[in-house]
PDB file of C-alpha atoms and ligand atoms in Angstrom:
ATOM      1  CA  UNK A  17       0.000   0.000   0.000  1.00 51.00           C
ATOM      2  CA  UNK A  18       2.798   2.386   0.959  1.00 53.00           C
ATOM      3  CA  UNK A  19       4.456   1.558  -2.332  1.00 56.00           C
ATOM      4  CA  UNK A  20       1.271   2.374  -4.322  1.00 53.00           C
ATOM      5  CA  UNK A  21       0.838   5.759  -2.555  1.00 52.00           C
ATOM      6  CA  UNK A  22       4.484   6.609  -3.261  1.00 54.00           C
ATOM      7  CA  UNK A  23       4.050   5.717  -6.952  1.00 57.00           C
ATOM      8  CA  UNK A  24       0.896   7.827  -7.256  1.00 50.00           C
ATOM      9  CA  UNK A  25       2.693  10.780  -5.616  1.00 52.00           C
ATOM     10  CA  UNK A  26       5.554  10.476  -8.115  1.00 46.00           C
ATOM     11  CA  UNK A  27       3.142  10.387 -11.083  1.00 48.00           C
ATOM     12  CA  UNK A  28       1.313  13.540  -9.888  1.00 46.00           C
ATOM     13  CA  UNK A  29       4.585  15.357  -9.244  1.00 42.00           C
ATOM     14  CA  UNK A  30       5.857  14.573 -12.761  1.00 39.00           C
ATOM     15  CA  UNK A  31       2.532  15.647 -14.291  1.00 43.00           C
ATOM     16  CA  UNK A  32       2.641  18.990 -12.449  1.00 41.00           C
ATOM     17  CA  UNK A  33       6.214  19.698 -13.509  1.00 36.00           C
ATOM     18  CA  UNK A  34       5.471  18.855 -17.159  1.00 38.00           C
ATOM     19  CA  UNK A  35       2.360  21.040 -17.161  1.00 38.00           C
ATOM     20  CA  UNK A  36       4.271  23.959 -15.634  1.00 34.00           C
ATOM     21  CA  UNK A  37       6.976  23.674 -18.285  1.00 33.00           C
ATOM     22  CA  UNK A  38       4.294  23.509 -20.986  1.00 34.00           C
ATOM     23  CA  UNK A  39       5.900  20.305 -22.162  1.00 33.00           C
ATOM     24  CA  UNK A  40       3.006  17.929 -21.776  1.00 32.00           C
ATOM     25  CA  UNK A  41       1.772  16.376 -24.997  1.00 33.00           C
ATOM     26  CA  UNK A  42      -1.490  18.100 -25.824  1.00 33.00           C
ATOM     27  CA  UNK A  43      -4.388  16.501 -27.606  1.00 33.00           C
ATOM     28  CA  UNK A  44      -4.337  17.892 -31.154  1.00 37.00           C
ATOM     29  CA  UNK A  45      -7.941  18.330 -32.129  1.00 36.00           C
ATOM     30  CA  UNK A  46      -7.518  20.346 -35.304  1.00 40.00           C
ATOM     31  CA  UNK A  47     -10.618  20.108 -37.484  1.00 42.00           C
ATOM     32  CA  UNK A  48      -8.496  19.192 -40.504  1.00 40.00           C
ATOM     33  CA  UNK A  49      -6.494  16.717 -38.472  1.00 38.00           C
ATOM     34  CA  UNK A  50      -6.805  13.821 -40.885  1.00 34.00           C
ATOM     35  CA  UNK A  51      -4.719  15.536 -43.558  1.00 39.00           C
ATOM     36  CA  UNK A  52      -3.161  18.435 -41.686  1.00 40.00           C
ATOM     37  CA  UNK A  53      -1.056  16.626 -39.159  1.00 39.00           C
ATOM     38  CA  UNK A  54      -0.740  13.920 -36.614  1.00 35.00           C
ATOM     39  CA  UNK A  55      -3.102  13.385 -33.726  1.00 32.00           C
ATOM     40  CA  UNK A  56      -0.715  14.780 -31.169  1.00 35.00           C
ATOM     41  CA  UNK A  57       0.744  18.233 -31.098  1.00 39.00           C
ATOM     42  CA  UNK A  58       4.455  18.544 -30.559  1.00 45.00           C
ATOM     43  CA  UNK A  59       6.100  19.340 -27.257  1.00 43.00           C
ATOM     44  CA  UNK A  60       5.586  23.030 -26.521  1.00 56.00           C
ATOM     45  CA  UNK A  61       2.984  23.645 -29.255  1.00 71.00           C
ATOM     46  CA  UNK A  62      -0.297  25.089 -28.088  1.00 80.00           C
ATOM     47  CA  UNK A  63      -3.525  23.319 -28.901  1.00 92.00           C
ATOM     48  CA  UNK A  64      -5.141  24.868 -31.969  1.00 95.00           C
ATOM     49  CA  UNK A  65      -7.847  24.524 -34.568  1.00 96.00           C
ATOM     50  CA  UNK A  66      -7.728  25.495 -38.221  1.00 97.00           C
ATOM     51  CA  UNK A  67     -10.627  27.451 -39.736  1.00 97.00           C
ATOM     52  CA  UNK A  68     -10.889  27.504 -43.511  1.00 98.00           C
ATOM     53  CA  UNK A  69     -10.041  30.880 -45.004  1.00 98.00           C
ATOM     54  CA  UNK A  70      -9.573  30.108 -48.720  1.00 98.00           C
ATOM     55  CA  UNK A  71     -10.964  26.959 -50.317  1.00 98.00           C
ATOM     56  CA  UNK A  72      -8.960  24.671 -52.600  1.00 98.00           C
ATOM     57  CA  UNK A  73     -11.363  25.559 -55.416  1.00 98.00           C
ATOM     58  CA  UNK A  74     -10.778  29.323 -55.028  1.00 98.00           C
ATOM     59  CA  UNK A  75      -7.021  28.766 -54.939  1.00 98.00           C
ATOM     60  CA  UNK A  76      -7.135  26.726 -58.167  1.00 98.00           C
ATOM     61  CA  UNK A  77      -9.184  29.411 -59.946  1.00 98.00           C
ATOM     62  CA  UNK A  78      -6.840  32.176 -58.775  1.00 98.00           C
ATOM     63  CA  UNK A  79      -3.708  30.229 -59.760  1.00 98.00           C
ATOM     64  CA  UNK A  80      -5.152  29.802 -63.240  1.00 98.00           C
ATOM     65  CA  UNK A  81      -5.810  33.533 -63.663  1.00 98.00           C
ATOM     66  CA  UNK A  82      -2.400  34.498 -62.213  1.00 98.00           C
ATOM     67  CA  UNK A  83      -0.739  32.118 -64.672  1.00 98.00           C
ATOM     68  CA  UNK A  84      -2.564  33.755 -67.591  1.00 98.00           C
ATOM     69  CA  UNK A  85      -1.335  37.208 -66.539  1.00 98.00           C
ATOM     70  CA  UNK A  86       2.236  35.977 -66.023  1.00 98.00           C
ATOM     71  CA  UNK A  87       2.215  34.107 -69.336  1.00 98.00           C
ATOM     72  CA  UNK A  88       1.161  37.225 -71.204  1.00 98.00           C
ATOM     73  CA  UNK A  89       3.678  39.440 -69.322  1.00 98.00           C
ATOM     74  CA  UNK A  90       6.592  37.143 -70.223  1.00 98.00           C
ATOM     75  CA  UNK A  91       5.182  36.050 -73.615  1.00 98.00           C
ATOM     76  CA  UNK A  92       8.374  37.037 -75.480  1.00 98.00           C
ATOM     77  CA  UNK A  93      10.748  35.232 -73.116  1.00 98.00           C
ATOM     78  CA  UNK A  94      13.313  32.736 -74.358  1.00 97.00           C
ATOM     79  CA  UNK A  95      13.065  30.963 -71.031  1.00 98.00           C
ATOM     80  CA  UNK A  96      11.597  31.965 -67.680  1.00 98.00           C
ATOM     81  CA  UNK A  97      13.474  30.927 -64.542  1.00 98.00           C
ATOM     82  CA  UNK A  98      10.826  30.293 -61.898  1.00 98.00           C
ATOM     83  CA  UNK A  99      12.426  30.548 -58.464  1.00 98.00           C
ATOM     84  CA  UNK A 100      10.448  29.048 -55.603  1.00 98.00           C
ATOM     85  CA  UNK A 101      11.211  30.177 -52.061  1.00 97.00           C
ATOM     86  CA  UNK A 102      11.394  27.069 -49.924  1.00 96.00           C
ATOM     87  CA  UNK A 103       9.660  25.642 -48.195  1.00 95.00           C
ATOM     88  CA  UNK A 104       6.330  27.460 -48.159  1.00 96.00           C
ATOM     89  CA  UNK A 105       5.954  27.912 -51.919  1.00 98.00           C
ATOM     90  CA  UNK A 106       6.408  24.286 -52.973  1.00 98.00           C
ATOM     91  CA  UNK A 107       2.708  23.530 -53.563  1.00 98.00           C
ATOM     92  CA  UNK A 108       1.988  26.905 -55.144  1.00 98.00           C
ATOM     93  CA  UNK A 109       4.955  26.703 -57.525  1.00 98.00           C
ATOM     94  CA  UNK A 110       3.960  23.179 -58.586  1.00 98.00           C
ATOM     95  CA  UNK A 111       0.446  24.320 -59.528  1.00 98.00           C
ATOM     96  CA  UNK A 112       1.494  27.665 -61.003  1.00 98.00           C
ATOM     97  CA  UNK A 113       4.291  26.189 -63.140  1.00 98.00           C
ATOM     98  CA  UNK A 114       1.879  23.708 -64.715  1.00 98.00           C
ATOM     99  CA  UNK A 115      -0.448  26.550 -65.712  1.00 98.00           C
ATOM    100  CA  UNK A 116       2.303  28.703 -67.252  1.00 98.00           C
ATOM    101  CA  UNK A 117       2.337  28.402 -71.026  1.00 98.00           C
ATOM    102  CA  UNK A 118       6.016  29.347 -71.380  1.00 98.00           C
ATOM    103  CA  UNK A 119       9.397  27.647 -71.739  1.00 98.00           C
ATOM    104  CA  UNK A 120      10.662  27.528 -68.176  1.00 98.00           C
ATOM    105  CA  UNK A 121      13.210  26.255 -65.728  1.00 98.00           C
ATOM    106  CA  UNK A 122      12.530  25.716 -62.028  1.00 98.00           C
ATOM    107  CA  UNK A 123      14.999  26.575 -59.322  1.00 98.00           C
ATOM    108  CA  UNK A 124      14.749  26.954 -55.555  1.00 98.00           C
ATOM    109  CA  UNK A 125      16.139  29.229 -52.907  1.00 97.00           C
ATOM    110  CA  UNK A 126      15.672  28.812 -49.194  1.00 96.00           C
ATOM    111  CA  UNK A 127      15.549  31.883 -47.028  1.00 91.00           C
ATOM    112  CA  UNK A 128      14.631  31.780 -43.389  1.00 81.00           C
ATOM    113  CA  UNK A 129      13.221  34.483 -41.172  1.00 69.00           C
ATOM    114  CA  UNK A 130      10.673  32.637 -39.014  1.00 57.00           C
ATOM    115  CA  UNK A 131      12.325  29.416 -37.863  1.00 56.00           C
ATOM    116  CA  UNK A 132       9.657  27.658 -35.837  1.00 55.00           C
ATOM    117  CA  UNK A 133       8.243  30.909 -34.540  1.00 61.00           C
ATOM    118  CA  UNK A 134       5.112  32.809 -35.469  1.00 62.00           C
ATOM    119  CA  UNK A 135       6.983  36.117 -35.733  1.00 61.00           C
ATOM    120  CA  UNK A 136       9.559  37.239 -38.260  1.00 62.00           C
ATOM    121  CA  UNK A 137      13.075  37.683 -36.905  1.00 62.00           C
ATOM    122  CA  UNK A 138      13.592  40.388 -39.579  1.00 73.00           C
ATOM    123  CA  UNK A 139      17.000  38.861 -40.194  1.00 78.00           C
ATOM    124  CA  UNK A 140      16.930  36.986 -43.466  1.00 85.00           C
ATOM    125  CA  UNK A 141      19.424  34.174 -43.953  1.00 87.00           C
ATOM    126  CA  UNK A 142      19.975  32.281 -47.192  1.00 91.00           C
ATOM    127  CA  UNK A 143      19.974  28.591 -46.297  1.00 92.00           C
ATOM    128  CA  UNK A 144      20.059  27.234 -49.843  1.00 95.00           C
ATOM    129  CA  UNK A 145      21.198  29.152 -52.900  1.00 94.00           C
ATOM    130  CA  UNK A 146      20.126  28.781 -56.551  1.00 96.00           C
ATOM    131  CA  UNK A 147      21.676  25.999 -58.624  1.00 95.00           C
ATOM    132  CA  UNK A 148      21.414  27.775 -61.971  1.00 95.00           C
ATOM    133  CA  UNK A 149      22.530  31.091 -63.443  1.00 96.00           C
ATOM    134  CA  UNK A 150      20.076  33.982 -63.694  1.00 98.00           C
ATOM    135  CA  UNK A 151      22.300  36.633 -65.207  1.00 98.00           C
ATOM    136  CA  UNK A 152      20.632  38.016 -68.382  1.00 98.00           C
ATOM    137  CA  UNK A 153      17.556  35.811 -67.765  1.00 98.00           C
ATOM    138  CA  UNK A 154      13.896  36.456 -67.058  1.00 98.00           C
ATOM    139  CA  UNK A 155      13.141  35.511 -63.468  1.00 98.00           C
ATOM    140  CA  UNK A 156       9.901  35.008 -61.554  1.00 98.00           C
ATOM    141  CA  UNK A 157      10.240  34.697 -57.769  1.00 98.00           C
ATOM    142  CA  UNK A 158       7.418  32.672 -56.247  1.00 98.00           C
ATOM    143  CA  UNK A 159       6.691  33.346 -52.577  1.00 98.00           C
ATOM    144  CA  UNK A 160       4.017  31.913 -50.275  1.00 98.00           C
ATOM    145  CA  UNK A 161       3.300  34.998 -48.134  1.00 97.00           C
ATOM    146  CA  UNK A 162       4.533  38.550 -47.992  1.00 97.00           C
ATOM    147  CA  UNK A 163       4.238  39.549 -44.361  1.00 95.00           C
ATOM    148  CA  UNK A 164       6.680  42.156 -42.968  1.00 94.00           C
ATOM    149  CA  UNK A 165       8.262  42.153 -46.443  1.00 95.00           C
ATOM    150  CA  UNK A 166      11.842  41.543 -45.246  1.00 93.00           C
ATOM    151  CA  UNK A 167      12.200  38.155 -46.958  1.00 94.00           C
ATOM    152  CA  UNK A 168      11.063  39.279 -50.402  1.00 96.00           C
ATOM    153  CA  UNK A 169      13.034  42.531 -50.114  1.00 95.00           C
ATOM    154  CA  UNK A 170      16.213  40.652 -49.230  1.00 94.00           C
ATOM    155  CA  UNK A 171      15.757  37.954 -51.882  1.00 96.00           C
ATOM    156  CA  UNK A 172      14.928  40.405 -54.685  1.00 97.00           C
ATOM    157  CA  UNK A 173      17.952  42.519 -53.711  1.00 95.00           C
ATOM    158  CA  UNK A 174      20.199  39.471 -53.795  1.00 95.00           C
ATOM    159  CA  UNK A 175      18.864  38.216 -57.143  1.00 97.00           C
ATOM    160  CA  UNK A 176      18.944  41.668 -58.748  1.00 98.00           C
ATOM    161  CA  UNK A 177      22.655  41.877 -57.917  1.00 97.00           C
ATOM    162  CA  UNK A 178      23.124  38.909 -60.290  1.00 97.00           C
ATOM    163  CA  UNK A 179      21.860  41.120 -63.146  1.00 98.00           C
ATOM    164  CA  UNK A 180      18.826  39.277 -64.491  1.00 98.00           C
ATOM    165  CA  UNK A 181      17.190  40.704 -67.632  1.00 98.00           C
ATOM    166  CA  UNK A 182      13.814  41.079 -65.873  1.00 98.00           C
ATOM    167  CA  UNK A 183      12.784  40.012 -62.388  1.00 98.00           C
ATOM    168  CA  UNK A 184       9.275  40.009 -60.904  1.00 98.00           C
ATOM    169  CA  UNK A 185       7.588  38.379 -57.936  1.00 98.00           C
ATOM    170  CA  UNK A 186       4.375  36.472 -57.482  1.00 98.00           C
ATOM    171  CA  UNK A 187       3.070  35.843 -53.960  1.00 98.00           C
ATOM    172  CA  UNK A 188       0.131  33.636 -53.187  1.00 98.00           C
ATOM    173  CA  UNK A 189      -0.810  35.674 -50.113  1.00 98.00           C
ATOM    174  CA  UNK A 190      -0.187  39.213 -48.985  1.00 98.00           C
ATOM    175  CA  UNK A 191      -0.798  40.689 -45.532  1.00 98.00           C
ATOM    176  CA  UNK A 192      -0.483  44.417 -46.360  1.00 97.00           C
ATOM    177  CA  UNK A 193      -1.354  45.509 -42.819  1.00 97.00           C
ATOM    178  CA  UNK A 194       1.801  43.786 -41.534  1.00 96.00           C
ATOM    179  CA  UNK A 195       4.250  45.448 -43.910  1.00 96.00           C
ATOM    180  CA  UNK A 196       7.350  46.982 -42.296  1.00 95.00           C
ATOM    181  CA  UNK A 197       9.374  47.581 -45.429  1.00 95.00           C
ATOM    182  CA  UNK A 198       8.282  49.049 -48.733  1.00 95.00           C
ATOM    183  CA  UNK A 199       8.067  46.105 -51.112  1.00 95.00           C
ATOM    184  CA  UNK A 200       5.397  44.951 -53.526  1.00 92.00           C
ATOM    185  CA  UNK A 201       4.945  41.743 -55.408  1.00 97.00           C
ATOM    186  CA  UNK A 202       3.715  42.374 -58.980  1.00 98.00           C
ATOM    187  CA  UNK A 203       1.222  39.513 -58.674  1.00 98.00           C
ATOM    188  CA  UNK A 204      -0.676  38.575 -55.533  1.00 98.00           C
ATOM    189  CA  UNK A 205      -3.136  35.711 -55.236  1.00 98.00           C
ATOM    190  CA  UNK A 206      -5.093  36.953 -52.233  1.00 98.00           C
ATOM    191  CA  UNK A 207      -4.789  39.821 -49.786  1.00 98.00           C
ATOM    192  CA  UNK A 208      -5.539  38.541 -46.303  1.00 98.00           C
ATOM    193  CA  UNK A 209      -5.951  40.152 -42.872  1.00 97.00           C
ATOM    194  CA  UNK A 210      -3.413  39.825 -40.079  1.00 97.00           C
ATOM    195  CA  UNK A 211      -3.979  36.133 -39.337  1.00 96.00           C
ATOM    196  CA  UNK A 212      -1.513  33.287 -38.975  1.00 96.00           C
ATOM    197  CA  UNK A 213      -2.328  30.882 -41.798  1.00 98.00           C
ATOM    198  CA  UNK A 214      -1.407  27.329 -42.774  1.00 98.00           C
ATOM    199  CA  UNK A 215      -2.019  24.903 -45.624  1.00 98.00           C
ATOM    200  CA  UNK A 216      -1.269  24.684 -49.358  1.00 98.00           C
ATOM    201  CA  UNK A 217       2.443  24.451 -48.518  1.00 98.00           C
ATOM    202  CA  UNK A 218       2.401  26.905 -45.600  1.00 98.00           C
ATOM    203  CA  UNK A 219       3.273  25.672 -42.131  1.00 96.00           C
ATOM    204  CA  UNK A 220       3.029  26.294 -38.456  1.00 94.00           C
ATOM    205  CA  UNK A 221       6.235  24.818 -36.966  1.00 92.00           C
ATOM    206  CA  UNK A 222       6.465  22.487 -39.997  1.00 93.00           C
ATOM    207  CA  UNK A 223       2.897  21.247 -39.664  1.00 95.00           C
ATOM    208  CA  UNK A 224      -0.191  21.434 -41.891  1.00 97.00           C
ATOM    209  CA  UNK A 225       1.648  22.047 -45.174  1.00 98.00           C
ATOM    210  CA  UNK A 226      -0.386  19.219 -46.727  1.00 98.00           C
ATOM    211  CA  UNK A 227      -3.809  20.852 -46.360  1.00 98.00           C
ATOM    212  CA  UNK A 228      -5.313  21.541 -49.786  1.00 98.00           C
ATOM    213  CA  UNK A 229      -6.986  24.745 -48.565  1.00 98.00           C
ATOM    214  CA  UNK A 230      -5.667  27.725 -46.587  1.00 98.00           C
ATOM    215  CA  UNK A 231      -6.834  27.989 -43.032  1.00 98.00           C
ATOM    216  CA  UNK A 232      -6.245  30.355 -40.164  1.00 97.00           C
ATOM    217  CA  UNK A 233      -4.854  29.117 -36.889  1.00 96.00           C
ATOM    218  CA  UNK A 234      -7.093  29.624 -33.866  1.00 95.00           C
ATOM    219  CA  UNK A 235      -5.683  28.786 -30.451  1.00 92.00           C
ATOM    220  CA  UNK A 236      -7.963  27.107 -27.981  1.00 88.00           C
TER     221      UNK A 236
HETATM  222  P1  IMP B  25       8.304  38.314 -44.075  1.00 51.03           P
HETATM  223  O1  IMP B  25       9.777  38.335 -44.237  1.00 51.03           O
HETATM  224  O2  IMP B  25       7.867  38.830 -42.731  1.00 51.03           O
HETATM  225  O3  IMP B  25       7.540  38.959 -45.201  1.00 51.03           O
HETATM  226  O4  IMP B  25       7.879  36.815 -43.989  1.00 51.03           O
HETATM  227  C1  IMP B  25       7.727  36.025 -45.064  1.00 51.03           C
HETATM  228  C2  IMP B  25       7.766  34.572 -44.658  1.00 51.03           C
HETATM  229  O5  IMP B  25       7.234  34.363 -43.352  1.00 51.03           O
HETATM  230  C3  IMP B  25       6.888  33.806 -45.599  1.00 51.03           C
HETATM  231  O6  IMP B  25       7.643  33.315 -46.661  1.00 51.03           O
HETATM  232  C4  IMP B  25       6.374  32.708 -44.729  1.00 51.03           C
HETATM  233  O7  IMP B  25       7.223  31.588 -44.838  1.00 51.03           O
HETATM  234  C5  IMP B  25       6.417  33.216 -43.308  1.00 51.03           C
HETATM  235  N1  IMP B  25       5.072  33.598 -42.869  1.00 51.03           N
HETATM  236  C6  IMP B  25       4.515  34.825 -42.850  1.00 51.03           C
HETATM  237  N2  IMP B  25       3.257  34.795 -42.412  1.00 51.03           N
HETATM  238  C7  IMP B  25       2.993  33.496 -42.161  1.00 51.03           C
HETATM  239  C8  IMP B  25       1.802  32.796 -41.737  1.00 51.03           C
HETATM  240  O8  IMP B  25       0.725  33.372 -41.493  1.00 51.03           O
HETATM  241  N3  IMP B  25       1.920  31.447 -41.629  1.00 51.03           N
HETATM  242  C9  IMP B  25       3.081  30.774 -41.893  1.00 51.03           C
HETATM  243  N4  IMP B  25       4.187  31.375 -42.320  1.00 51.03           N
HETATM  244  C10 IMP B  25       4.148  32.730 -42.455  1.00 51.03           C
HETATM  245 MG1   MG B  26       8.125  29.972 -44.555  1.00 51.03          MG
END
């Protein structure tokens, strides 16, 4: 009996410590759980739900119209280098590239400003550089979201220094109310309010990229 009481005390003590440190595994009851992520949230992640903001159907229609505009803008190109910013743009670039009626090459660049956080660090680091040359070429930079604007500003500055013939950007989402630096993407899929979003390639701490729609994160 004494042994059982001692064991129970130990279990309660551990539970209290874990809860205090916020390290207890939380039940992950996201409404899009089946496709958006595993059943259990990661250590330290708060419990959240995802509310649909933009449907897969609306995204597909918008991607098609963006591609038409981009195709006509670059209609005289010899070859368009489509540069996807990893990792958030990987779904968008895959859909957009297949709608572009142009000779093109795909390349990727990885820039990081968020890490696993929900706020930009404003310090942009290049984690993976382009493989190909862009000097004298037509370039389209494909970004998932323009938020503070630091990432796109930094990347466009870097790529412009390589002397491309023309360089433009296309962002799936834009949060104009969050802008801290004066930068504009020539093409924007959707302007959205100041919400933290996931899905269609976009993550929250590496989760929910595989949702086919875009949803906003709501903490419970
Ligand atoms: P910026 O440098 O502040 O414009 O941030 C741009 C990058 O931050 C984007 O490429 C995204 O990867 C990330 N980001 C901005 N807003 C969100 C969001 O709502 N959800 C997930 N990632 C975001
Ligand atoms: Mg990102």
